Structure formats: structure tokens, C-alpha cells
CSV table of C-alpha atoms and ligand atoms in Angstrom, one decimal:
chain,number,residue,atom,x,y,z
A,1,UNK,CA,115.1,-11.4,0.3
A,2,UNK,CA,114.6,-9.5,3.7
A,3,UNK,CA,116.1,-6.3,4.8
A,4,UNK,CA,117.7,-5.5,7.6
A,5,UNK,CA,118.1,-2.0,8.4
A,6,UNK,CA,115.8,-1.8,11.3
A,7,UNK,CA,117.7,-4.3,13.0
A,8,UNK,CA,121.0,-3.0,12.0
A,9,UNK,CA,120.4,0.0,13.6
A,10,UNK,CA,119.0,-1.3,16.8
A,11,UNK,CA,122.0,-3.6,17.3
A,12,UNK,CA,124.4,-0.3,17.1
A,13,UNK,CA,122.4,1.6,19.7
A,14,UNK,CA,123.0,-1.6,21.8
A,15,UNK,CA,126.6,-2.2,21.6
A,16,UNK,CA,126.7,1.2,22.8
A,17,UNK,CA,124.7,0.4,26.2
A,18,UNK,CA,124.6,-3.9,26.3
A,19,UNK,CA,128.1,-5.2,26.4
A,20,UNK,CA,128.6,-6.8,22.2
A,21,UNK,CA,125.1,-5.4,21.9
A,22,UNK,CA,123.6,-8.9,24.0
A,23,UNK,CA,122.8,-10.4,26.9
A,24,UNK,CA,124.0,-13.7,26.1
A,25,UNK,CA,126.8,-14.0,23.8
A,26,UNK,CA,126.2,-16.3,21.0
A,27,UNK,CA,123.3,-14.3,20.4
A,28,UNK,CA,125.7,-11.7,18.8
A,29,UNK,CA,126.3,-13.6,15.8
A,30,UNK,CA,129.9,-13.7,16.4
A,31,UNK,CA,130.7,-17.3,15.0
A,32,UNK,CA,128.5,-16.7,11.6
A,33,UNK,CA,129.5,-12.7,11.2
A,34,UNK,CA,127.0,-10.6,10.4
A,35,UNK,CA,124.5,-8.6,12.9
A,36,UNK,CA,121.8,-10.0,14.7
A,37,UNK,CA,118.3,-9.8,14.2
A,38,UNK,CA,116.0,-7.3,16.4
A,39,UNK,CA,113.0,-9.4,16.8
A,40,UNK,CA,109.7,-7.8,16.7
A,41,UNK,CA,107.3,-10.7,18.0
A,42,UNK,CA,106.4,-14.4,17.3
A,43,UNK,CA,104.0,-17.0,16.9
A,44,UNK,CA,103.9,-20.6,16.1
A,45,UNK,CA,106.8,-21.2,14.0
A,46,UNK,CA,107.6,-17.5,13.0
A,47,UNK,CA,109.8,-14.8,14.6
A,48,UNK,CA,109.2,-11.4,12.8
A,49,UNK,CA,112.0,-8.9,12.8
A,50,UNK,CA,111.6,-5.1,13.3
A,51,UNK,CA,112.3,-4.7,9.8
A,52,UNK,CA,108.9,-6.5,9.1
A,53,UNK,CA,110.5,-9.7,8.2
A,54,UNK,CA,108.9,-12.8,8.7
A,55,UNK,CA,111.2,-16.3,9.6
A,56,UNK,CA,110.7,-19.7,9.8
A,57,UNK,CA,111.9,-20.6,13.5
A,58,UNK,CA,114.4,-23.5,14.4
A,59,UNK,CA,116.2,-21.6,16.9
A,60,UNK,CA,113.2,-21.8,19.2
A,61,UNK,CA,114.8,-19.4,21.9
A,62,UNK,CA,117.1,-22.2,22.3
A,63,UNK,CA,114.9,-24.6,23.0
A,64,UNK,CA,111.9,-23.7,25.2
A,65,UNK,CA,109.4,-23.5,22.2
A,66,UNK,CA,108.6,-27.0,21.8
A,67,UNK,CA,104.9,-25.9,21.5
A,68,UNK,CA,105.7,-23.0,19.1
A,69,UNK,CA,105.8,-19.2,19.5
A,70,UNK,CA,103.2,-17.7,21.8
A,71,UNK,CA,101.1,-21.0,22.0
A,72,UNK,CA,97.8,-20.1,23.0
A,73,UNK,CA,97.5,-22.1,26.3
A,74,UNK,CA,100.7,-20.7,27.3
A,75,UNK,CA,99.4,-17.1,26.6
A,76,UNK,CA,96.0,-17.3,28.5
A,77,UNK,CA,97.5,-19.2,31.7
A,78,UNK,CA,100.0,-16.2,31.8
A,79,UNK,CA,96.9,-13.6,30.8
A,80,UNK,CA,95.1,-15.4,34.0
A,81,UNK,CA,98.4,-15.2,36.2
A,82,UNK,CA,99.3,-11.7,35.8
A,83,UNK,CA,95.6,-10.2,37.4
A,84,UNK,CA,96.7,-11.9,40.1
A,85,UNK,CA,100.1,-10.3,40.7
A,86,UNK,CA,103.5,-10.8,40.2
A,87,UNK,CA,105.2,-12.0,42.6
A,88,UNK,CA,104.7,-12.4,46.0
A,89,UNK,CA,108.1,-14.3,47.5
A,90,UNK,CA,105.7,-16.6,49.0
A,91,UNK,CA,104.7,-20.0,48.2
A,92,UNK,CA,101.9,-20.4,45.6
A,93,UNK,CA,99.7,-23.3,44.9
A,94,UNK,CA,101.3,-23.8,40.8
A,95,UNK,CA,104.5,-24.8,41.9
A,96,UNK,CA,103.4,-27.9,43.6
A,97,UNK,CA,101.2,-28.5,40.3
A,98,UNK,CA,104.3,-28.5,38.2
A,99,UNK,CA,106.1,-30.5,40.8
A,100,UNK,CA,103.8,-33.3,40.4
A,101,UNK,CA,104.1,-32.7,36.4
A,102,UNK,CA,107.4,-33.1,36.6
A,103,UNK,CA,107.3,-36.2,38.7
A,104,UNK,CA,105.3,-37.9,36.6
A,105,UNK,CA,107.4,-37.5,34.0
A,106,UNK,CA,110.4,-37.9,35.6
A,107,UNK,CA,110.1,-41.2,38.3
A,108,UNK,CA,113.9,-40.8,38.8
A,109,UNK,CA,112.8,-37.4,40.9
A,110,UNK,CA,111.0,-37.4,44.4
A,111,UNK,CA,112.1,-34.4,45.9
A,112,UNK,CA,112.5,-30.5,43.0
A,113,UNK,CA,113.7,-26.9,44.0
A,114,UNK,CA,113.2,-24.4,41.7
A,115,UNK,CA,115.2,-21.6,40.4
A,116,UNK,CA,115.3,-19.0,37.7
A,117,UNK,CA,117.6,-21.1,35.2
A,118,UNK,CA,119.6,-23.8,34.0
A,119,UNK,CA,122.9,-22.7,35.6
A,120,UNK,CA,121.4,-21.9,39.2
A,121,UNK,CA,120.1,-25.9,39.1
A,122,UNK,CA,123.3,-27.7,37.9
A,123,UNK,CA,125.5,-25.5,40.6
A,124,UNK,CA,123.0,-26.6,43.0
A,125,UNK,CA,123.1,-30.1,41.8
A,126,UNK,CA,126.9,-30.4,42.1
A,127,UNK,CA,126.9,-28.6,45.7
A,128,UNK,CA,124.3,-31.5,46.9
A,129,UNK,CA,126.7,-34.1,45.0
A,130,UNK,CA,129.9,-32.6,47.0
A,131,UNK,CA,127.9,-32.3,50.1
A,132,UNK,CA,126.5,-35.9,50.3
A,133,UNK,CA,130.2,-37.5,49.5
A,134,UNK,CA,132.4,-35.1,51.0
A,135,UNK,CA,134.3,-35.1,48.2
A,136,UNK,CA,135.3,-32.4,45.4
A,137,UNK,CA,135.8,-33.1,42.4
A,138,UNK,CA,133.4,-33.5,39.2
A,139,UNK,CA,133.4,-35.2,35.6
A,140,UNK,CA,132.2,-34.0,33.4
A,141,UNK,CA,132.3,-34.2,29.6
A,142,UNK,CA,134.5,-32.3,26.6
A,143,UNK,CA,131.8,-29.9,25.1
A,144,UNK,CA,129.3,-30.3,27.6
A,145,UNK,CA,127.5,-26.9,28.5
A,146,UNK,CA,126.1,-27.1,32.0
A,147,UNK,CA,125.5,-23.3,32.5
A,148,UNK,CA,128.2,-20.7,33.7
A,149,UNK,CA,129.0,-21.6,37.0
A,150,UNK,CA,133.1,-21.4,37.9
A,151,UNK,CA,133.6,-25.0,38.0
A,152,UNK,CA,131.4,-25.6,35.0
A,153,UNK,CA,133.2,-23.6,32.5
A,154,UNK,CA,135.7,-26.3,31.6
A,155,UNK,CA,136.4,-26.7,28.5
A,156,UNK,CA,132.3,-26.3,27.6
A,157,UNK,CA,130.9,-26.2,24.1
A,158,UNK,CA,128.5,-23.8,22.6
A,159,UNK,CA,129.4,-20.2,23.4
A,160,UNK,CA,132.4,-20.9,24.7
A,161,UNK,CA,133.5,-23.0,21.7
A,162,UNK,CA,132.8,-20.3,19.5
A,163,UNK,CA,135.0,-18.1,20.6
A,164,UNK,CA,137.4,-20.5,21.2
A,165,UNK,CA,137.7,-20.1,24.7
A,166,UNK,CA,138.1,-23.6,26.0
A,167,UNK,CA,137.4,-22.3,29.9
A,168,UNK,CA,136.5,-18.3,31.2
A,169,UNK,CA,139.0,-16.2,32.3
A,170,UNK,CA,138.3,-15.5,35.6
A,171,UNK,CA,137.7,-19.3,37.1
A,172,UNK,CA,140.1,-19.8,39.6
A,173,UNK,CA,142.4,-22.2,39.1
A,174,UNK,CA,141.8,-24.7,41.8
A,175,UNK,CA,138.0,-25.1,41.0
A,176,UNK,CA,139.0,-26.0,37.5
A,177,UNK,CA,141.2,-28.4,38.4
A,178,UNK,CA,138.6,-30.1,40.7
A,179,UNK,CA,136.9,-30.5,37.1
A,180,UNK,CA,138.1,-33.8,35.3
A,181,UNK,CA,137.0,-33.6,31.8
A,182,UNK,CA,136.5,-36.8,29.6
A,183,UNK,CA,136.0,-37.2,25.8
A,184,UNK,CA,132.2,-37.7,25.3
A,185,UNK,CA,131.2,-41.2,24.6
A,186,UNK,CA,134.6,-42.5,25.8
A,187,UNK,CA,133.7,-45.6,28.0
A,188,UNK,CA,137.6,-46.1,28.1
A,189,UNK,CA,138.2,-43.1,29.3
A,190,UNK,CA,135.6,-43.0,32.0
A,191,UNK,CA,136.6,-46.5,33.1
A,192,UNK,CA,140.5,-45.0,33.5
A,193,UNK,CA,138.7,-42.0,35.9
A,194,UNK,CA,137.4,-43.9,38.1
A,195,UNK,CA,139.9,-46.8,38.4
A,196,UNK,CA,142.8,-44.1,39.4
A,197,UNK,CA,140.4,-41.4,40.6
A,198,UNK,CA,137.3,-43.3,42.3
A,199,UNK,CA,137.3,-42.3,45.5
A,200,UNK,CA,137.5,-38.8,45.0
A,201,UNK,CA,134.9,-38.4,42.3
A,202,UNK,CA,131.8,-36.4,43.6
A,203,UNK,CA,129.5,-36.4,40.8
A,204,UNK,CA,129.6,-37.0,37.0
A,205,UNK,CA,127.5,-34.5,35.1
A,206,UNK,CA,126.2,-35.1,31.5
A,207,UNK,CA,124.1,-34.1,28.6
A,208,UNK,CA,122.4,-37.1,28.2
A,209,UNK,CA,122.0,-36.4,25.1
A,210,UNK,CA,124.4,-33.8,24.1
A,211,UNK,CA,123.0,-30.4,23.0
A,212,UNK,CA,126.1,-28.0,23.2
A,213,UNK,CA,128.2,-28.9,21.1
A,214,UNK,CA,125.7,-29.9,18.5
A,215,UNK,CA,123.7,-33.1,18.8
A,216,UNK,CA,125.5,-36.0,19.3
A,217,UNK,CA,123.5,-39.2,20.9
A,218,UNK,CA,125.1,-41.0,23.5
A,219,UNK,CA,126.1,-44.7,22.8
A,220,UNK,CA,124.1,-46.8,25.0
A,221,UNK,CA,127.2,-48.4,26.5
A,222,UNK,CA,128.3,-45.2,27.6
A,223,UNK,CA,125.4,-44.3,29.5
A,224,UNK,CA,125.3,-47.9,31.3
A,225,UNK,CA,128.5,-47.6,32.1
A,226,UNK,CA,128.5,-44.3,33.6
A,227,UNK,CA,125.2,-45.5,35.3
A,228,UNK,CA,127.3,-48.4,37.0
A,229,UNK,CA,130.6,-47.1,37.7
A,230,UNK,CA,128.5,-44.1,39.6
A,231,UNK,CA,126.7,-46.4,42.0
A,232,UNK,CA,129.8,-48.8,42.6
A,233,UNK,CA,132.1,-45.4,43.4
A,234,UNK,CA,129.6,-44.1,45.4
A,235,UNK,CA,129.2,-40.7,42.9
A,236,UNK,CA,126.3,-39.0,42.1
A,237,UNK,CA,125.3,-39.2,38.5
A,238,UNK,CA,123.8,-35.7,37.4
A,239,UNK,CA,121.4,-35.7,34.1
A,240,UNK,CA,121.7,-32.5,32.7
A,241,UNK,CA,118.6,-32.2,31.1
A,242,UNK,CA,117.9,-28.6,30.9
A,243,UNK,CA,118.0,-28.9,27.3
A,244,UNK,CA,116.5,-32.5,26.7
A,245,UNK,CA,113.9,-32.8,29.6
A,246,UNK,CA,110.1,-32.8,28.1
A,247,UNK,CA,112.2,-32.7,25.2
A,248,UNK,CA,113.9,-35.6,23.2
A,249,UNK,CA,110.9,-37.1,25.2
A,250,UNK,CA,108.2,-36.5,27.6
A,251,UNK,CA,110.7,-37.7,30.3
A,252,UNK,CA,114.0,-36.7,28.8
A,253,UNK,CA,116.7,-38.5,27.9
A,254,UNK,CA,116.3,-41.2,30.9
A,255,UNK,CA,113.0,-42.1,29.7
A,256,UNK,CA,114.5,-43.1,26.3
A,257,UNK,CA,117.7,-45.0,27.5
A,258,UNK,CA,115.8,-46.2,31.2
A,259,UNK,CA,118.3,-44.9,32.9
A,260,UNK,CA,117.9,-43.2,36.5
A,261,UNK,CA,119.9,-40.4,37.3
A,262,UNK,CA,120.6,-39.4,41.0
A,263,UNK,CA,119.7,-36.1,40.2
A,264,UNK,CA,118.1,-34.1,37.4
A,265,UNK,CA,118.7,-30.7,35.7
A,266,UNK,CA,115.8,-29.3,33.7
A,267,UNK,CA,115.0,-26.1,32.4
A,268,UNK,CA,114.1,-24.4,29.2
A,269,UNK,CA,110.8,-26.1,28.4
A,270,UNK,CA,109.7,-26.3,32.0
A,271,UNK,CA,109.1,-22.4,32.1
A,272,UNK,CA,107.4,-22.1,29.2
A,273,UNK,CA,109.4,-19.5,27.8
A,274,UNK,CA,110.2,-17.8,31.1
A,275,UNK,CA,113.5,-18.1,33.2
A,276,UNK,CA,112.8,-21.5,35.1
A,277,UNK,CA,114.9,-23.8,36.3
A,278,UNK,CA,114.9,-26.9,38.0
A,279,UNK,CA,117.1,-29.4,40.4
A,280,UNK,CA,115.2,-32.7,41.4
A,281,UNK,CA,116.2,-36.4,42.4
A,282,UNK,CA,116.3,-38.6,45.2
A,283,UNK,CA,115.1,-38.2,48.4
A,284,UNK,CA,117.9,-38.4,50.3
A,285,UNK,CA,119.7,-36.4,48.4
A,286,UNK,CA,117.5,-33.3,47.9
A,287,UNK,CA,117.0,-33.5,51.7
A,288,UNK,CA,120.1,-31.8,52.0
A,289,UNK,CA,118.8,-28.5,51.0
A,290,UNK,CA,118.0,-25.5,53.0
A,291,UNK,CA,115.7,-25.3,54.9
A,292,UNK,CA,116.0,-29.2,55.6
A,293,UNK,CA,119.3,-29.7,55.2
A,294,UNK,CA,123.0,-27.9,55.2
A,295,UNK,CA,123.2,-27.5,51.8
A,296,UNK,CA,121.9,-23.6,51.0
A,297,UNK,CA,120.6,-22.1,48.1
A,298,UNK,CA,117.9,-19.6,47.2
A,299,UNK,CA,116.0,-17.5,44.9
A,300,UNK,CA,114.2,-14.2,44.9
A,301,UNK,CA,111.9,-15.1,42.5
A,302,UNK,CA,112.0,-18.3,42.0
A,303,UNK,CA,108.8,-20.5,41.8
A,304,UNK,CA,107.6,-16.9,40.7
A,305,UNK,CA,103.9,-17.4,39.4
A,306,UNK,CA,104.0,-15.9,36.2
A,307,UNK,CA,106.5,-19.0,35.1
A,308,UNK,CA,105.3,-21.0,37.3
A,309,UNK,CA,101.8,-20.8,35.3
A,310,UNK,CA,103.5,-20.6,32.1
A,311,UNK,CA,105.1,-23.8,32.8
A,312,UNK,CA,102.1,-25.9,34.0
A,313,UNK,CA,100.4,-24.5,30.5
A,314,UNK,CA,103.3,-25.8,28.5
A,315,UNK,CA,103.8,-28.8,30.3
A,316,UNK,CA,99.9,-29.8,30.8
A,317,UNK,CA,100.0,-29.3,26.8
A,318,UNK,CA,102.7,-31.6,25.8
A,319,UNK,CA,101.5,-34.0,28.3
A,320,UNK,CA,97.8,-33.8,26.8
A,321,UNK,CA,99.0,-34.1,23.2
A,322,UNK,CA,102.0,-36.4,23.7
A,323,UNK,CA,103.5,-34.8,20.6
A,324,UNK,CA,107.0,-36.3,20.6
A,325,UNK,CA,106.3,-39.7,18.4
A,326,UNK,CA,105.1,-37.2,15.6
A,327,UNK,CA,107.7,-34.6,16.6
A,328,UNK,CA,110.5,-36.9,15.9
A,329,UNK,CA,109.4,-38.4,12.9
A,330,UNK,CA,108.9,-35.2,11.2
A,331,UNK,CA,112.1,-34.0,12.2
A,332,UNK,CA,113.4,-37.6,11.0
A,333,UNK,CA,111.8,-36.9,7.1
A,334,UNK,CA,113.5,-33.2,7.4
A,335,UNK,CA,116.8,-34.6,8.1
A,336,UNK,CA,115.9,-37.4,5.4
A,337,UNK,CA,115.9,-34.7,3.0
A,338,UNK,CA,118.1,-32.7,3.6
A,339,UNK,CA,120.7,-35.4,3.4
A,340,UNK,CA,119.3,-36.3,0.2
A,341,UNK,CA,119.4,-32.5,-1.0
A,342,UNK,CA,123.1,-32.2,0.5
A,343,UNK,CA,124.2,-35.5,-1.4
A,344,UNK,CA,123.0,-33.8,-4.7
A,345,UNK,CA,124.5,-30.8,-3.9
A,346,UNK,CA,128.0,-32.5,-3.1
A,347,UNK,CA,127.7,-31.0,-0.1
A,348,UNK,CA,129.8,-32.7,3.4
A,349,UNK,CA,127.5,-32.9,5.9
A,350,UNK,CA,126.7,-35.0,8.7
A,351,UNK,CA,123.0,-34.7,10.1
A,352,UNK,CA,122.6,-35.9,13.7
A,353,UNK,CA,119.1,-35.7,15.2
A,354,UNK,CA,117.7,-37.0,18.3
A,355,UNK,CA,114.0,-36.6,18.7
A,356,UNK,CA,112.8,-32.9,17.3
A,357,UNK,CA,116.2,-31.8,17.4
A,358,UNK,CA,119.3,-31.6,14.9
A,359,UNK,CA,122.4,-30.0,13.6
A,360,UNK,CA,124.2,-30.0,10.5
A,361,UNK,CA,127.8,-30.3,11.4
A,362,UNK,CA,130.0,-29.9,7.6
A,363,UNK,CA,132.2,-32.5,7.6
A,364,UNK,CA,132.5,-36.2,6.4
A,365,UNK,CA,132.6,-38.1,9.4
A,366,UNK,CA,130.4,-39.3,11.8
A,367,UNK,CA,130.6,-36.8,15.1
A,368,UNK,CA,130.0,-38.9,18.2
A,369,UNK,CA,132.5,-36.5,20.2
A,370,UNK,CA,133.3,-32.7,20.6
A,371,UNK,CA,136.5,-33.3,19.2
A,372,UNK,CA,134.4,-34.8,15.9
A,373,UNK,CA,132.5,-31.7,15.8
A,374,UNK,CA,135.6,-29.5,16.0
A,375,UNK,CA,136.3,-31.0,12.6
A,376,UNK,CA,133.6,-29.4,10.7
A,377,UNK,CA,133.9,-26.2,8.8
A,378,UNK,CA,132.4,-23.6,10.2
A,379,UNK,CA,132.5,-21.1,7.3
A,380,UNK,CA,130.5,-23.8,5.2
A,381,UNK,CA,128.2,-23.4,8.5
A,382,UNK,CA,127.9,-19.7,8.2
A,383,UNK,CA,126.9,-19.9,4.5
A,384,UNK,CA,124.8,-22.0,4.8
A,385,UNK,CA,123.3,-20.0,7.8
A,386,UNK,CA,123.4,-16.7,5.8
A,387,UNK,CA,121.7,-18.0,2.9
A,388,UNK,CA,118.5,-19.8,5.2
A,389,UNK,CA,118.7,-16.1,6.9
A,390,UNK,CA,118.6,-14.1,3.5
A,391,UNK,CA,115.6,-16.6,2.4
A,392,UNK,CA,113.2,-16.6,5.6
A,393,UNK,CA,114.6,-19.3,7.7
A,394,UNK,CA,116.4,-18.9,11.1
A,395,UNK,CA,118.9,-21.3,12.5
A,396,UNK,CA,121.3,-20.8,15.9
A,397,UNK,CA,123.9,-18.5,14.8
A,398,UNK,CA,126.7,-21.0,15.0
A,399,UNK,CA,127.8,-24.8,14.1
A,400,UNK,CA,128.3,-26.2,17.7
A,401,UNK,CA,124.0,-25.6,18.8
A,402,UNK,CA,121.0,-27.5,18.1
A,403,UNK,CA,117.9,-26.8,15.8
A,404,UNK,CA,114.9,-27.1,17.3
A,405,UNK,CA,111.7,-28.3,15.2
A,406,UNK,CA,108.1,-27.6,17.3
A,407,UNK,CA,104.6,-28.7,17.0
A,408,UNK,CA,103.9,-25.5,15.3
A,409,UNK,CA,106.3,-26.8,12.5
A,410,UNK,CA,103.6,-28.3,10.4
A,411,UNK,CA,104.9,-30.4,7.0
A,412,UNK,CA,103.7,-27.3,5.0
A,413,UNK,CA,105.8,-25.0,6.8
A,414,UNK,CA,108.6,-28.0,6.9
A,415,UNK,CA,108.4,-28.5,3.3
A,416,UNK,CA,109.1,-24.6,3.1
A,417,UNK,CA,111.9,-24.9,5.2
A,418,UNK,CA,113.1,-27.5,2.9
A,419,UNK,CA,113.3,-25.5,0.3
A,420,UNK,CA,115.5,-23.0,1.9
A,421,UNK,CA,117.6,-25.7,3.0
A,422,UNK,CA,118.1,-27.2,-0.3
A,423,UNK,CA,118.8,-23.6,-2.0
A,424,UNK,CA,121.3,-23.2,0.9
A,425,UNK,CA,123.7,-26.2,0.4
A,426,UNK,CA,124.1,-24.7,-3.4
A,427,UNK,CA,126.0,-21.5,-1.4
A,428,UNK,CA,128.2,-23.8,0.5
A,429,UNK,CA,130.4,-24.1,-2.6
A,430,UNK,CA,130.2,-20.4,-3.3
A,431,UNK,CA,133.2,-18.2,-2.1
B,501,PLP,C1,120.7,-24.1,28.4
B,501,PLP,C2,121.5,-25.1,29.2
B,501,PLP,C3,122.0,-24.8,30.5
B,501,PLP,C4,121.9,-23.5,31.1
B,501,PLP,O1,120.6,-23.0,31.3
B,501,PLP,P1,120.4,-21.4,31.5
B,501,PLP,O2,119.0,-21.3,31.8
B,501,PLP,O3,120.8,-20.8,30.2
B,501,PLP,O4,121.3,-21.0,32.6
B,501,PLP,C5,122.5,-25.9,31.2
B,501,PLP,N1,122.6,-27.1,30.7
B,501,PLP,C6,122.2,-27.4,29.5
B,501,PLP,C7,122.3,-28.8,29.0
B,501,PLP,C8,121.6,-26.4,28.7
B,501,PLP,O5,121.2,-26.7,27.5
């Protein structure tokens, strides 16, 4: 059993500085109670709090870590980068190298701008869609997360679910009503939008595979069908992949369900661990950014070298070791079990995983929707998170976020895991 003291401590001296002690709010703890963990360092699958503590990792900094905590390659490019400088707001040879990267992983993309996160490159990508089709409004999907941007925050899931807070005070009114929002996996529904709504319709957004609000895997008719009712309305369809590119596969979610997107979000495991985002797609349509087209949008730092070389590591890694076969059926034989362990348990839970990641949502029925996943308990959610936490195992601080298994996550370490897992279910009961 760990203490926590250390970390205790550290989060008051924060909340008195760092508004809720954070500076990102789900990292608060809010949704599972408790205070946060202070973390020291990490490596592989381990985070090590300041209390000395020592974790098995599925949070994986929400996502990046595919190769583990401070993965060597990762380390030594960024060792090699630094001598060099910093940053010189200048282009640099390594961003062209992790263009190409990219490209090859993703054919849907001919044309990237990079930026310092996920948010920056899904407000880009919907100011290209509005720009190319003169039109104004978006679709996107109930519990989708696609970053903070105004017209974004509708009705988004993970942090904003948590607390409740369908879309952020603060959003004007008229951009959130250029937002149409759909039930996920609804072909109905998106059949209805553009039938009454066609013309107008910008862009449709979407977690190809959805992340925020949990896992939940697209049907296959309901990525087809967004696919064609895109191209016959004349909208742009915008893969948010930030969380599932290089991810759920070496090219994202579109490699698995051979789908092209018109443009393409990524993020998260494309810096390596550092703040790097990315907006890429067609020609035509990424033409229309400054400096070549009207569109504008910039960045400081972005292509900065440090991430840019932190990226290329990661990314040359995954794309020498083509880990995600083995990734996904480990993570597959994890969730086997712990269904099995839950069952004996008499536990409620329904395990969705898509490639290395998963989430436990406690409830009987299949979630295919946000609404679905609104129907699990999320005190069983925070026991269950309490007890993995008391027994040296860390999982994302609330029900609606994914768990992220990495190639540092060997079976030994799984099978340990396991254990905490199964010992876990036991205190869902417990009041
Ligand atoms: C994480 C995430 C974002 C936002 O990225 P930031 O780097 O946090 O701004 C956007 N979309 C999806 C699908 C994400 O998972």
C-alpha cells in the first residue's frame, strides 16, 4: 500500500498558485475524488510518485507513450537535439523527416502544418473546411473531444463530461449553434443532417475511433456512410486522430477501416511526448494555408526541434518494430481477463478495446454511444480506480478516458496488472 503524503502536500502548495492545483483539469482527480499524484519520473511502464511510489502506467500521459516512459531512442534523439539549441523560429531539416513519416503512414495526407497540439490542428482543420465551402457550420459527434476551441466545446466528452458541463461557459452563442451535434454511430441521424442541412454543412469532425468518451469503435456502416454523404454534400470529412493516429494502428484509424479522410488530426504520439500537433490532407485543401493560401495560422514554436526530433525517434521506432499486431493482442488477453475476473466477481462491466487501448465502463450494456457510456456508474469507476491506485497501478482518473497499454507493457508486468485488476473488482461491491 503506497503513501501519499509527498504528493498531498505538493498538490496544496499548487491549488494555491495553479488554478485546482492543474494545468489541465481532469488531471485534478475531480471525477474519482481523492488528490492527485506528484510524479517524480518514469520509465517504461512505471511512473514513480514523489512519495517514492512506484506504478504500473495505463494512463500513458494520455496517450503519447505508446513506446513506454523515457524510451531510450526517444531520450538520445532529444540528448542529440538539445546541443544544438532550442529553438530557432526557423525551418529545420526534422520536420520534413517527420513529414515524410507521416506520409507514409498516412496516404490520405499530401500536404501537414504543424503546431504545438491537438486543439491548434482541429481549429485549423475546421477553418480550411469553412474556407474551401464557404459555409459555417460543423458536425460533429455527442462526446467527441476535439480540443478546446469555441466551436468545439459542444457537448464534448472527457473533461467536460466529468464535470458535467455539456459546453464551456464562455462560447458564444452563435459559434455553438454553427455546431450540429449527432449521436455517435447514428447513421440515421447523420442521414436526417444532411438531407435537411446539406448544403450548409462545412465539415464533419470525428473520432474515428472514439477516445473521449471512453472507447467505443465505430460501426463500419457509420464510417461509410459519413465517408459518402461527405463527398456527395460537398463537406469535408475531418479524422480526428490526435488520439488514434500511430495509434489503434501505424496509420490510425483510416488504415484499419480504408477510409480516406479529407483531412487529418494527429497529435499525442507524433511528438513523442512533447506538445506536437499536426493538420494534414489533401492538396488542395492544405493549399489554403498561409503563406500559400488565405487561410492563416501560426506558431511560435512550432516544428520546434526538440519535438520535432522527439517525434521522428518515436515514430522511426514504431515504424521499425511495427508493434501494433502484438500490442493489440496483448491488450486483447488483458481485457480477456479481466472480463473473466469481473464475471467471477459479479461485477457489471463492459470492456471495449480497440487496438492497445481500453476502458472499463460499469454497466451491463453494450456502449456504442456517449449516451451508453453515460449509463455507467461512475462511483463503481472510482473504486475500482482507488483500489488499482492503493495497489500500484494507475488508470485515467475518471470513467469517460481511455487506458493505454505500451510496448513497455510486457506480459510479466501485464500479468501484475492483472492482479490488481482482479483484486479491484472485489471493492466495487464495497461501500
Ligand atoms: C487529446 C485530443 C485532442 C486535443 O489535443 P491537445 O494536444 O490536448 O490539445 C483533440 N482530439 C482528440 C481526439 C484528442 O484525443
Amino acid at each position: 500500500m503506497s503513501k501519499k503524503n509527498k504528493s498531498d502536500q505538493f498538490f496544496a502548495e499548487a491549488k494555491r498558485h495553479l488554478v485546482g492545483g492543474v494545468n489541465s483539469p481532469v488531471r485534478a482527480y475531480k471525477a474519482v475524488g481523492g488528490t492527485p499524484l506528484f510524479i517524480q519520473k518514469a520509465s517504461g511502464p512505471y511512473v514513480y510518485d514523489v512519495d517514492g511510489n512506484k506504478y504500473i502506467d495505463f494512463v500513458g500521459s494520455w496517450g503519447p507513450m505508446i513506446l513506454g516512459h523515457s524510451a531510450p531512442a526517444v531520450i538520445n534523439a532529444v540528448k542529440k537535439s538539445l546541443l544544438n539549441g532550442t529553438s530557432f523560429g526557423a525551418p529545420t531539416p526534422a520536420e520534413t523527416e517527420l513529414a515524410v513519416l507521416i506520409k507514409e503512414a498516412f496516404p490520405s495526407i499530401d500536404l501537414l502544418r504543424f503546431t504545438n497540439s491537438g486543439t491548434e490542428a482541429t481549429m485549423t482543420a475546421l477553418r480550411i473546411a469553412r474556407a474551401v465551402t464557404r459555409r459555417d457550420r460543423t458536425v460533429k459527434f455527442e462526446g467527441g473531444y476535439h480540443g478546446h476551441s469555441d466551436g468545439l466545446l459542444v457537448a464534448a466528452g472527457s473533461g467536460a463530461t466529468t464535470f458535467g458541463v455539456p459546453s464551456s461557459a464562455g462560447v458564444p452563442e452563435v459559434l455553438a449553434r454553427n455546431t450540429w451535434v449527432l449521436p455517435y454511430n447514428d447513421v440515421s441521424a447523420l442521414k436526417d443532417i444532411f438531407r435537411t442541412q446539406g448544403p450548409n454543412i462545412a465539415a464533419v469532425i470525428v473520432e474515428p475511433v472514439a477516445g473521449n468518451m471512453g472507447v467505443v469503435e465505430p460501426s463500419m456502416e457509420f464510417l461509410t456512410t459519413l465517408r459518402e454523404l461527405t463527398i456527395k454534400h460537398g463537406a469535408i470529412l475531418i479524422f480526428d486522430e490526435v488520439m488514434t493516429g500511430f495509434r489503434v494502428a501505424w496509420g490510425g484509424a483510416q488504415e484499419r477501416a480504408s477510409i480516406s479522410a479529407d483531412l487529418t488530426c494527429l497529435g499525442k504520439i507524433i511528438g513523442g511526448g512533447f506538445p506536437v500537433g499536426a493538420v494534414g490532407g489533401r492538396k488542395d485543401l492544405m493549399e489554403q494555408l498561409s503563406p500559400l493560401g488565405p487561410v492563416y495560422q501560426a506558431g511560435t514554436l512550432s516544428g520546434n526541434p526538440i519535438a520535432m526530433s522527439a517525434g521522428l525517434a518515436a515514430l522511426q521506432t514504431l515504424k521499425r518494430t511495427k508493434p501494433y499486431k502484438a500490442l493489440e493482442t496483448l491488450t486483447k488477453q488483458l481485457v480477456a481477463q479481466l472480463r473473466s475476473d469481473a464475471a467471477k466477481e459479479n461485477v457489471a462491466v463492459q470492456i471495449n478495446s480497440v487496438g492497445s487501448m481500453f476502458t472499463l465502463f460499469f454497466t451491463e450494456s453494450p456502449v456504442t454511444s456517449y449516451f451508453e457510456a453515460l449509463q455507467s456508474d461512475a462511483s463503481q469507476y472510482a473504486a475500482f480506480f482507488h483500489t488499482c491506485l492503493k495497489n500500484g497501478v494507475t488508470m485515467p482518473p475518471s470513467q469517460f478516458e481511455a487506458a493505454f497499454v505500451s510496448t513497455a507493457h510486457t506480459p510479466a508486468v501485464l500479468g501484475k496488472a492483472a492482479a490488481v485488476f482482479r483484486k479491484a473488482f472485489k471493492g466495487v461491491h464495497a461501500k
